[in-house]
Amino acid sequence: MTAPLAANVAAAEDTVTVALGERAYDILIGDGLIHGAGAEIAARLPGARAVVVTDETVAGLHLAALRESLAGAGIENEVLTVAAGEASKSFSVYQDLVGHVLEARLERGDVVVALGGGVVGDLAGFVAATVRRGMKFVQVPTTLLAQVDSSVGGKTGINAPQGKNLVGAFYQPALVVADTASLSTLPPRQFASGYAEVVKYGLIDDPKFFGWLERDREAVFAGGQARVSAIATSCKAKARVVAADEREGGVRALLNLGHTFGHALEGATGFSDRLFHGEGVAIGMCQAFRFSARMGLCPPADAERVESHLKAAGLPTRIADIPGDVLAVERLMNLIAQDKKVTRGTLTFVLARGIGKSFIARDIAADDISAFLVDELKK
Amino acid sequence: MTAPLAANVAAAEDTVTVALGERAYDILIGDGLIHGAGAEIAARLPGARAVVVTDETVAGLHLAALRESLAGAGIENEVLTVAAGEASKSFSVYQDLVGHVLEARLERGDVVVALGGGVVGDLAGFVAATVRRGMKFVQVPTTLLAQVDSSVGGKTGINAPQGKNLVGAFYQPALVVADTASLSTLPPRQFASGYAEVVKYGLIDDPKFFGWLERDREAVFAGGQARVSAIATSCKAKARVVAADEREGGVRALLNLGHTFGHALEGATGFSDRLFHGEGVAIGMCQAFRFSARMGLCPPADAERVESHLKAAGLPTRIADIPGDVLAVERLMNLIAQDKKVTRGTLTFVLARGIGKSFIARDIAADDISAFLVDELKK
């Protein structure tokens, strides 16, 4: 089963190498790459057997193509399908998958292939990281969010009753195959949600990339070379940060731009369809820039440019854009305090001195954030 | 509560550094070190809070001393106690501990301290490895087995219904505090079981150490400087191998000398008190040497020396030494085939060309092993 290509797709491809010494790996980006995934895996992991972890939605769209490609490369494979959605990142689904992989008698040299979005990648990655203390792992991300963010950098994990992503491991894949054609099957709202993470890389430290996105956003949404370029630039940016700080001891925290506010908003809306992850990040990035401007750190015009670009991309930029009940400041503050990026009780935020000038700000006073949120809720 | 010191204990101490680059850490070995554990942790992890994971037996013997030491160093701490024994290395106990650590709001910079033997170390280590994708971890091993083997090298994990240690992570501690005085509270059978792993390091590649053990075994059992030396030499040997091969891609497999046969025997006796882990390893090492001699690889006199030394230490050396029903060859072969050290279907064993001359033998024919086991069961 081949996803239909958009009309203007050229034969565009790019490769990004994540430079992590003996754990270095390639991210292959291009239209239709799923058909060559088997050959790429066989070349890197000769003789390996595979278990494909996917969800019900993605299985209907892309599983046949992937299995055909694996079979064509002589890779014996089984499939484990989980329910689509965040609820699958649970202890019980994790334990169930581990049991199936062990029953299939896969060994350390065999491979877990994640076919899907961030949920499938995080879950399958944690299975790969922990079965026999670490099997081989390959990501075939099928959402924009997964292609530019969650499949790069080795964060794997599941959720706990106490919060999202609180249990997991840093575990690098052996290969990422990002088939940009698979994005053509995404609902537009989900594509836009992933686009928020693309914009993030410009806002962190690449004002030229942000400028390019301002000019060429429509081409990125349309597909083809512009889309491949946007994804490759994003992967390169993330790969650079990950290579410098694999286990999030320092500079990697910049990747959390927009995420502290964003996670709180996601939590306050129950991690529901009211607010997708990237939508929370979009609002969160706007808030990080507005808060930076309010603190006199960043030109207000830059905060406005950020908001205007995200709005043009169809993303929410203010709390009022979230459908449903108004959120309470106390609840948001509680969620922010619980966020795992809190270090020894003080609040740490990624703020900005302008577009492409993000920095890690420690010891932010909770009162300043509260007062800011009170005003945000009036907007 | 201080464990009584044996009469002949001198103020003996040694430090072994595990050279793993940015993950390097010290193993402190000496009499009474538990009383200084808090200060050593505080020096390495300033400001960290702690959760101590221990079992009911060890809690009664050493928990008060450890907590006093943590409190004395200003380390806020909580205690999580599990049932003693292998059954605690389960998904459900793991999930329960993870929940408690998250409820206590410990952060990445805080520390999980394992106080106990291999079960507690493996379990607590896997919790530390996976909560928030990795917290700090300190081992305070209280058995000889844990001091010379399981606390060194970063293997953590739990058991699955499919077998032992099938789920876990390679995760290095920040510090190991091996208080040799705590070994004086061990039942003699458990001390002897740990001693099998000490002997193993001589058999792998250190014939001088094996010769020293042959002469000074009684002094090692008595305590004092000889015991500290034996433990330090063992830790150094393991640290050297781990530093060369952290994730068991090659030479680290030598540490499995005696373990393939041993695990099968443990499995066949239901991982019960009929056969302790080190006892299985003792029989397994004798079998590895006897099999090597049978294949013409090793002088029979060396196999006899190994058996004679382990027997003198009070350890079993033959299947007939295991109390209870005779085991079946088919069952043992099945368990050997299931062993996780099987690579792509071929049987890999650690064999020996003599004492201190162990090597990894691949492609061993299952028929040769079967025929050998038939004879072993007649002995």
CSV table of C-alpha atoms in Angstrom, one decimal, chain A:
chain,number,residue,atom,x,y,z
A,1,MET,CA,0.0,0.0,0.0
A,2,THR,CA,1.6,3.2,-1.1
A,3,ALA,CA,0.5,6.6,0.2
A,4,PRO,CA,-0.4,8.9,-2.6
A,5,LEU,CA,2.2,11.5,-3.4
A,6,ALA,CA,1.4,15.2,-3.5
A,7,ALA,CA,1.4,16.5,-7.1
A,8,ASN,CA,4.5,18.7,-6.7
A,9,VAL,CA,6.7,16.0,-5.1
A,10,ALA,CA,10.2,15.9,-6.5
A,11,ALA,CA,12.6,13.0,-5.8
A,12,ALA,CA,13.9,14.8,-2.7
A,13,GLU,CA,16.1,13.0,-0.2
A,14,ASP,CA,18.5,14.0,2.6
A,15,THR,CA,20.5,12.1,5.3
A,16,VAL,CA,21.3,13.5,8.7
A,17,THR,CA,23.9,11.7,10.9
A,18,VAL,CA,23.5,11.9,14.6
A,19,ALA,CA,27.1,12.1,15.8
A,20,LEU,CA,27.1,10.0,19.0
A,21,GLY,CA,30.4,8.1,18.6
A,22,GLU,CA,29.8,4.4,18.7
A,23,ARG,CA,26.1,5.1,19.0
A,24,ALA,CA,26.0,7.3,15.9
A,25,TYR,CA,23.2,6.7,13.4
A,26,ASP,CA,21.6,8.0,10.3
A,27,ILE,CA,18.2,9.7,9.8
A,28,LEU,CA,17.1,9.1,6.2
A,29,ILE,CA,14.6,11.6,5.0
A,30,GLY,CA,12.7,11.4,1.7
A,31,ASP,CA,9.6,10.6,-0.3
A,32,GLY,CA,8.7,6.9,-0.4
A,33,LEU,CA,11.6,5.7,1.7
A,34,ILE,CA,9.4,3.2,3.5
A,35,HIS,CA,9.7,0.9,0.5
A,36,GLY,CA,13.5,0.8,1.0
A,37,ALA,CA,13.4,0.5,4.8
A,38,GLY,CA,13.9,-3.3,4.8
A,39,ALA,CA,17.1,-3.0,2.6
A,40,GLU,CA,18.4,-0.2,4.8
A,41,ILE,CA,17.8,-2.3,8.0
A,42,ALA,CA,19.3,-5.4,6.5
A,43,ALA,CA,22.4,-3.5,5.4
A,44,ARG,CA,23.0,-2.2,9.0
A,45,LEU,CA,21.8,-5.2,11.0
A,46,PRO,CA,22.5,-8.3,8.8
A,47,GLY,CA,20.7,-11.4,10.0
A,48,ALA,CA,18.4,-9.6,12.4
A,49,ARG,CA,14.8,-10.6,12.9
A,50,ALA,CA,12.2,-7.9,13.5
A,51,VAL,CA,9.2,-7.2,15.5
A,52,VAL,CA,7.2,-4.2,14.2
A,53,VAL,CA,5.3,-2.2,16.8
A,54,THR,CA,2.5,0.0,15.4
A,55,ASP,CA,-0.9,1.3,16.2
A,56,GLU,CA,-4.3,0.5,14.6
A,57,THR,CA,-4.5,3.7,12.6
A,58,VAL,CA,-1.0,3.6,11.1
A,59,ALA,CA,-1.3,-0.2,10.5
A,60,GLY,CA,-4.1,0.5,8.1
A,61,LEU,CA,-2.1,3.1,6.2
A,62,HIS,CA,1.5,2.0,6.1
A,63,LEU,CA,2.0,-1.5,7.6
A,64,ALA,CA,1.6,-3.4,4.3
A,65,ALA,CA,4.3,-1.3,2.6
A,66,LEU,CA,6.7,-1.8,5.5
A,67,ARG,CA,6.2,-5.5,5.8
A,68,GLU,CA,6.6,-5.9,2.0
A,69,SER,CA,9.9,-4.1,2.3
A,70,LEU,CA,11.1,-6.2,5.2
A,71,ALA,CA,10.1,-9.4,3.5
A,72,GLY,CA,11.8,-8.2,0.3
A,73,ALA,CA,15.1,-7.8,2.3
A,74,GLY,CA,14.7,-11.2,3.8
A,75,ILE,CA,13.9,-9.9,7.3
A,76,GLU,CA,11.6,-12.3,9.2
A,77,ASN,CA,9.1,-10.2,11.1
A,78,GLU,CA,6.1,-10.2,13.4
A,79,VAL,CA,3.7,-7.3,14.2
A,80,LEU,CA,2.4,-6.1,17.5
A,81,THR,CA,-0.4,-3.6,17.2
A,82,VAL,CA,-1.5,-1.3,20.0
A,83,ALA,CA,-4.5,1.0,20.3
A,84,ALA,CA,-3.9,4.4,18.8
A,85,GLY,CA,-3.4,7.2,21.3
A,86,GLU,CA,-1.6,8.2,24.5
A,87,ALA,CA,-3.2,5.6,26.6
A,88,SER,CA,-1.0,2.9,25.1
A,89,LYS,CA,2.0,4.5,26.8
A,90,SER,CA,1.2,2.6,30.0
A,91,PHE,CA,2.9,0.0,32.2
A,92,SER,CA,0.4,-2.6,31.2
A,93,VAL,CA,0.9,-2.2,27.4
A,94,TYR,CA,4.6,-2.0,27.9
A,95,GLN,CA,4.6,-5.3,30.0
A,96,ASP,CA,2.4,-6.9,27.4
A,97,LEU,CA,4.8,-6.0,24.5
A,98,VAL,CA,7.8,-7.1,26.4
A,99,GLY,CA,6.1,-10.5,27.0
A,100,HIS,CA,5.4,-10.8,23.2
A,101,VAL,CA,8.9,-10.0,22.2
A,102,LEU,CA,10.3,-12.5,24.7
A,103,GLU,CA,7.8,-15.2,23.5
A,104,ALA,CA,9.0,-14.6,20.0
A,105,ARG,CA,12.5,-15.4,21.3
A,106,LEU,CA,14.1,-12.3,19.8
A,107,GLU,CA,17.7,-11.8,20.8
A,108,ARG,CA,19.8,-8.7,21.5
A,109,GLY,CA,20.9,-8.5,17.9
A,110,ASP,CA,17.3,-8.5,16.7
A,111,VAL,CA,15.4,-5.3,16.1
A,112,VAL,CA,12.2,-3.6,17.3
A,113,VAL,CA,10.8,-1.4,14.5
A,114,ALA,CA,8.5,1.5,15.6
A,115,LEU,CA,6.1,2.4,12.8
A,116,GLY,CA,4.0,5.4,13.8
A,117,GLY,CA,4.0,8.6,15.7
A,118,GLY,CA,5.5,9.6,19.0
A,119,VAL,CA,3.4,7.3,21.1
A,120,VAL,CA,4.5,4.2,19.2
A,121,GLY,CA,8.1,5.4,19.0
A,122,ASP,CA,8.4,6.2,22.8
A,123,LEU,CA,6.7,2.9,23.7
A,124,ALA,CA,8.5,0.6,21.3
A,125,GLY,CA,11.8,2.4,22.1
A,126,PHE,CA,11.4,1.6,25.8
A,127,VAL,CA,10.7,-2.0,25.0
A,128,ALA,CA,13.8,-2.1,22.8
A,129,ALA,CA,15.8,-0.4,25.5
A,130,THR,CA,14.9,-2.9,28.2
A,131,VAL,CA,14.3,-6.3,26.7
A,132,ARG,CA,17.5,-8.3,27.4
A,133,ARG,CA,18.9,-4.9,28.6
A,134,GLY,CA,18.8,-3.6,25.1
A,135,MET,CA,17.9,-4.8,21.6
A,136,LYS,CA,18.4,-3.0,18.3
A,137,PHE,CA,15.9,-0.3,17.6
A,138,VAL,CA,14.7,1.4,14.3
A,139,GLN,CA,12.2,4.2,14.0
A,140,VAL,CA,9.9,4.7,11.0
A,141,PRO,CA,8.1,7.8,12.1
A,142,THR,CA,4.9,8.6,10.2
A,143,THR,CA,3.9,11.9,11.7
A,144,LEU,CA,5.7,15.3,11.3
A,145,LEU,CA,6.1,15.6,15.0
A,146,ALA,CA,7.8,12.2,15.2
A,147,GLN,CA,10.0,12.9,12.2
A,148,VAL,CA,11.4,16.2,13.5
A,149,ASP,CA,11.3,15.6,17.2
A,150,SER,CA,10.5,12.4,19.0
A,151,SER,CA,12.3,10.0,16.7
A,152,VAL,CA,15.6,12.0,17.1
A,153,GLY,CA,17.5,12.0,20.3
A,154,GLY,CA,16.8,8.7,22.0
A,155,LYS,CA,14.2,9.6,24.5
A,156,THR,CA,11.9,6.6,25.1
A,157,GLY,CA,9.4,6.0,27.8
A,158,ILE,CA,5.9,5.5,29.1
A,159,ASN,CA,3.5,7.5,31.3
A,160,ALA,CA,2.9,6.9,35.0
A,161,PRO,CA,-0.2,7.9,37.0
A,162,GLN,CA,2.0,10.7,38.3
A,163,GLY,CA,2.6,12.2,34.9
A,164,LYS,CA,3.7,11.9,31.3
A,165,ASN,CA,7.0,10.4,30.3
A,166,LEU,CA,8.1,9.8,33.9
A,167,VAL,CA,9.4,6.3,33.2
A,168,GLY,CA,11.8,5.5,30.4
A,169,ALA,CA,15.4,5.5,29.1
A,170,PHE,CA,17.7,7.4,26.9
A,171,TYR,CA,18.2,4.8,24.1
A,172,GLN,CA,19.4,5.6,20.6
A,173,PRO,CA,18.0,3.9,17.5
A,174,ALA,CA,20.3,2.2,14.9
A,175,LEU,CA,18.4,4.0,12.1
A,176,VAL,CA,15.5,6.4,11.5
A,177,VAL,CA,13.6,6.2,8.2
A,178,ALA,CA,11.5,9.3,7.8
A,179,ASP,CA,9.2,8.8,4.7
A,180,THR,CA,7.9,12.2,4.0
A,181,ALA,CA,5.2,10.7,1.7
A,182,SER,CA,3.6,9.2,4.8
A,183,LEU,CA,2.8,12.8,6.0
A,184,SER,CA,0.4,13.1,3.1
A,185,THR,CA,-2.0,10.8,5.0
A,186,LEU,CA,-2.0,13.0,8.1
A,187,PRO,CA,-5.0,15.1,9.1
A,188,PRO,CA,-4.1,18.8,8.5
A,189,ARG,CA,-4.5,19.6,12.2
A,190,GLN,CA,-1.9,17.0,13.1
A,191,PHE,CA,0.5,18.2,10.4
A,192,ALA,CA,0.2,21.8,11.8
A,193,SER,CA,0.8,20.4,15.3
A,194,GLY,CA,4.1,18.9,14.2
A,195,TYR,CA,5.0,22.1,12.4
A,196,ALA,CA,5.2,23.9,15.7
A,197,GLU,CA,8.3,21.8,16.5
A,198,VAL,CA,9.8,22.8,13.2
A,199,VAL,CA,9.3,26.5,14.0
A,200,LYS,CA,10.9,25.8,17.4
A,201,TYR,CA,14.3,25.1,15.9
A,202,GLY,CA,14.3,28.5,14.2
A,203,LEU,CA,13.3,30.2,17.5
A,204,ILE,CA,16.0,28.4,19.5
A,205,ASP,CA,19.1,29.5,17.6
A,206,ASP,CA,18.4,29.7,13.8
A,207,PRO,CA,16.8,33.1,12.9
A,208,LYS,CA,17.6,32.4,9.2
A,209,PHE,CA,15.6,29.2,9.3
A,210,PHE,CA,12.7,31.0,10.9
A,211,GLY,CA,12.9,33.7,8.2
A,212,TRP,CA,12.9,31.0,5.5
A,213,LEU,CA,9.8,29.4,7.2
A,214,GLU,CA,8.1,32.8,7.2
A,215,ARG,CA,8.6,33.0,3.4
A,216,ASP,CA,8.1,29.3,2.4
A,217,ARG,CA,5.7,27.9,4.9
A,218,GLU,CA,3.1,27.1,2.2
A,219,ALA,CA,5.6,25.1,0.3
A,220,VAL,CA,6.5,23.1,3.4
A,221,PHE,CA,2.9,22.3,3.9
A,222,ALA,CA,2.5,21.3,0.3
A,223,GLY,CA,5.2,18.7,0.3
A,224,GLY,CA,8.2,18.1,-2.0
A,225,GLN,CA,11.7,19.5,-1.6
A,226,ALA,CA,10.7,22.3,0.8
A,227,ARG,CA,9.2,19.8,3.2
A,228,VAL,CA,12.2,17.5,3.0
A,229,SER,CA,14.4,20.6,3.7
A,230,ALA,CA,12.4,21.7,6.6
A,231,ILE,CA,12.5,18.3,8.2
A,232,ALA,CA,16.2,17.8,7.5
A,233,THR,CA,17.0,21.2,9.0
A,234,SER,CA,15.0,20.3,12.0
A,235,CYS,CA,16.7,17.0,12.4
A,236,LYS,CA,20.1,18.5,12.0
A,237,ALA,CA,19.3,21.1,14.7
A,238,LYS,CA,18.1,18.5,17.1
A,239,ALA,CA,21.0,16.1,16.3
A,240,ARG,CA,23.5,18.9,17.0
A,241,VAL,CA,22.0,19.5,20.4
A,242,VAL,CA,21.6,15.8,21.3
A,243,ALA,CA,25.3,15.1,20.3
A,244,ALA,CA,26.4,17.9,22.6
A,245,ASP,CA,24.2,16.8,25.5
A,246,GLU,CA,22.8,13.3,25.1
A,247,ARG,CA,21.3,12.9,28.6
A,248,GLU,CA,19.9,16.4,29.0
A,249,GLY,CA,22.4,17.7,31.5
A,250,GLY,CA,22.6,21.2,30.0
A,251,VAL,CA,22.1,22.7,26.6
A,252,ARG,CA,19.5,20.0,25.5
A,253,ALA,CA,17.1,21.8,27.8
A,254,LEU,CA,16.8,24.5,25.1
A,255,LEU,CA,14.7,21.9,23.1
A,256,ASN,CA,12.1,22.5,25.8
A,257,LEU,CA,11.3,26.0,24.5
A,258,GLY,CA,7.5,26.3,24.9
A,259,HIS,CA,7.2,23.0,26.6
A,260,THR,CA,6.9,24.0,30.3
A,261,PHE,CA,3.9,26.2,29.5
A,262,GLY,CA,2.7,23.8,26.9
A,263,HIS,CA,2.8,20.7,29.1
A,264,ALA,CA,0.8,22.5,31.8
A,265,LEU,CA,-1.8,23.4,29.2
A,266,GLU,CA,-1.9,19.8,28.0
A,267,GLY,CA,-2.2,18.6,31.6
A,268,ALA,CA,-5.0,21.1,32.3
A,269,THR,CA,-6.9,19.9,29.3
A,270,GLY,CA,-6.4,16.3,30.3
A,271,PHE,CA,-4.1,15.4,27.4
A,272,SER,CA,-7.2,15.3,25.3
A,273,ASP,CA,-8.0,16.1,21.7
A,274,ARG,CA,-8.8,19.6,22.9
A,275,LEU,CA,-5.1,20.4,22.6
A,276,PHE,CA,-2.5,18.4,20.6
A,277,HIS,CA,1.0,18.4,21.9
A,278,GLY,CA,2.3,20.7,19.2
A,279,GLU,CA,-0.6,23.0,19.7
A,280,GLY,CA,0.4,23.3,23.4
A,281,VAL,CA,4.0,23.9,22.3
A,282,ALA,CA,2.8,26.7,19.9
A,283,ILE,CA,0.9,28.5,22.7
A,284,GLY,CA,3.8,27.8,25.0
A,285,MET,CA,6.4,29.3,22.7
A,286,CYS,CA,4.2,32.4,22.3
A,287,GLN,CA,4.0,32.6,26.0
A,288,ALA,CA,7.8,32.1,26.5
A,289,PHE,CA,8.3,35.1,24.1
A,290,ARG,CA,5.6,37.2,25.6
A,291,PHE,CA,6.9,36.5,29.1
A,292,SER,CA,10.4,37.4,27.9
A,293,ALA,CA,9.1,40.6,26.4
A,294,ARG,CA,7.2,41.4,29.6
A,295,MET,CA,10.5,40.9,31.6
A,296,GLY,CA,12.2,43.3,29.3
A,297,LEU,CA,14.4,40.5,27.8
A,298,CYS,CA,13.1,40.4,24.3
A,299,PRO,CA,11.7,43.0,21.8
A,300,PRO,CA,7.9,42.9,21.8
A,301,ALA,CA,8.1,42.9,18.0
A,302,ASP,CA,9.8,39.5,18.0
A,303,ALA,CA,7.0,38.0,20.2
A,304,GLU,CA,4.5,39.4,17.8
A,305,ARG,CA,6.4,37.9,14.8
A,306,VAL,CA,6.3,34.4,16.5
A,307,GLU,CA,2.6,34.7,17.2
A,308,SER,CA,1.8,35.9,13.7
A,309,HIS,CA,3.7,33.0,12.0
A,310,LEU,CA,2.2,30.3,14.1
A,311,LYS,CA,-1.3,31.8,13.6
A,312,ALA,CA,-0.8,31.8,9.9
A,313,ALA,CA,0.1,28.1,10.1
A,314,GLY,CA,-3.2,27.4,11.7
A,315,LEU,CA,-1.9,27.0,15.2
A,316,PRO,CA,-3.4,28.3,18.4
A,317,THR,CA,-1.3,31.0,20.1
A,318,ARG,CA,-3.3,32.0,23.2
A,319,ILE,CA,-5.1,30.2,26.0
A,320,ALA,CA,-8.3,31.6,24.7
A,321,ASP,CA,-7.8,29.6,21.4
A,322,ILE,CA,-8.3,26.4,23.3
A,323,PRO,CA,-11.9,25.2,23.0
A,324,GLY,CA,-13.9,24.5,26.2
A,325,ASP,CA,-13.7,25.8,29.7
A,326,VAL,CA,-11.4,28.5,30.8
A,327,LEU,CA,-8.4,27.2,32.8
A,328,ALA,CA,-7.5,28.3,36.3
A,329,VAL,CA,-4.1,29.9,37.2
A,330,GLU,CA,-3.7,27.8,40.3
A,331,ARG,CA,-4.1,24.6,38.4
A,332,LEU,CA,-1.6,25.8,35.7
A,333,MET,CA,1.0,26.8,38.4
A,334,ASN,CA,0.6,23.4,40.1
A,335,LEU,CA,1.2,21.6,36.8
A,336,ILE,CA,4.2,23.8,36.1
A,337,ALA,CA,5.7,23.0,39.5
A,338,GLN,CA,5.2,19.3,38.9
A,339,ASP,CA,6.9,19.4,35.5
A,340,LYS,CA,9.9,17.2,35.5
A,341,LYS,CA,12.2,20.0,34.3
A,342,VAL,CA,12.0,21.5,37.8
A,343,THR,CA,15.5,21.4,39.4
A,344,ARG,CA,15.7,21.2,43.2
A,345,GLY,CA,12.5,23.2,43.6
A,346,THR,CA,13.4,26.3,41.6
A,347,LEU,CA,11.6,27.0,38.3
A,348,THR,CA,13.6,26.8,35.1
A,349,PHE,CA,12.2,28.2,31.9
A,350,VAL,CA,13.6,28.5,28.4
A,351,LEU,CA,13.2,32.2,27.6
A,352,ALA,CA,14.4,34.3,24.6
A,353,ARG,CA,16.3,37.5,24.0
A,354,GLY,CA,14.8,37.5,20.5
A,355,ILE,CA,14.1,35.2,17.6
A,356,GLY,CA,16.9,32.6,17.5
A,357,LYS,CA,18.2,33.8,20.8
A,358,SER,CA,16.8,31.3,23.3
A,359,PHE,CA,18.5,30.7,26.7
A,360,ILE,CA,17.9,28.7,29.8
A,361,ALA,CA,16.7,30.9,32.7
A,362,ARG,CA,17.0,29.5,36.2
A,363,ASP,CA,15.5,30.8,39.4
A,364,ILE,CA,12.4,32.3,37.8
A,365,ALA,CA,10.1,33.6,40.6
A,366,ALA,CA,6.8,31.7,40.7
A,367,ASP,CA,5.1,35.1,41.4
A,368,ASP,CA,6.2,36.5,38.1
A,369,ILE,CA,4.8,33.5,36.3
A,370,SER,CA,1.5,33.7,38.2
A,371,ALA,CA,1.0,37.3,37.5
A,372,PHE,CA,1.8,36.7,33.8
A,373,LEU,CA,-0.7,33.8,33.6
A,374,VAL,CA,-3.4,36.0,35.1
A,375,ASP,CA,-2.9,38.4,32.3
A,376,GLU,CA,-2.7,35.6,29.7
A,377,LEU,CA,-6.1,34.3,30.8
A,378,LYS,CA,-7.6,37.8,30.1
A,379,LYS,CA,-6.4,37.7,26.5
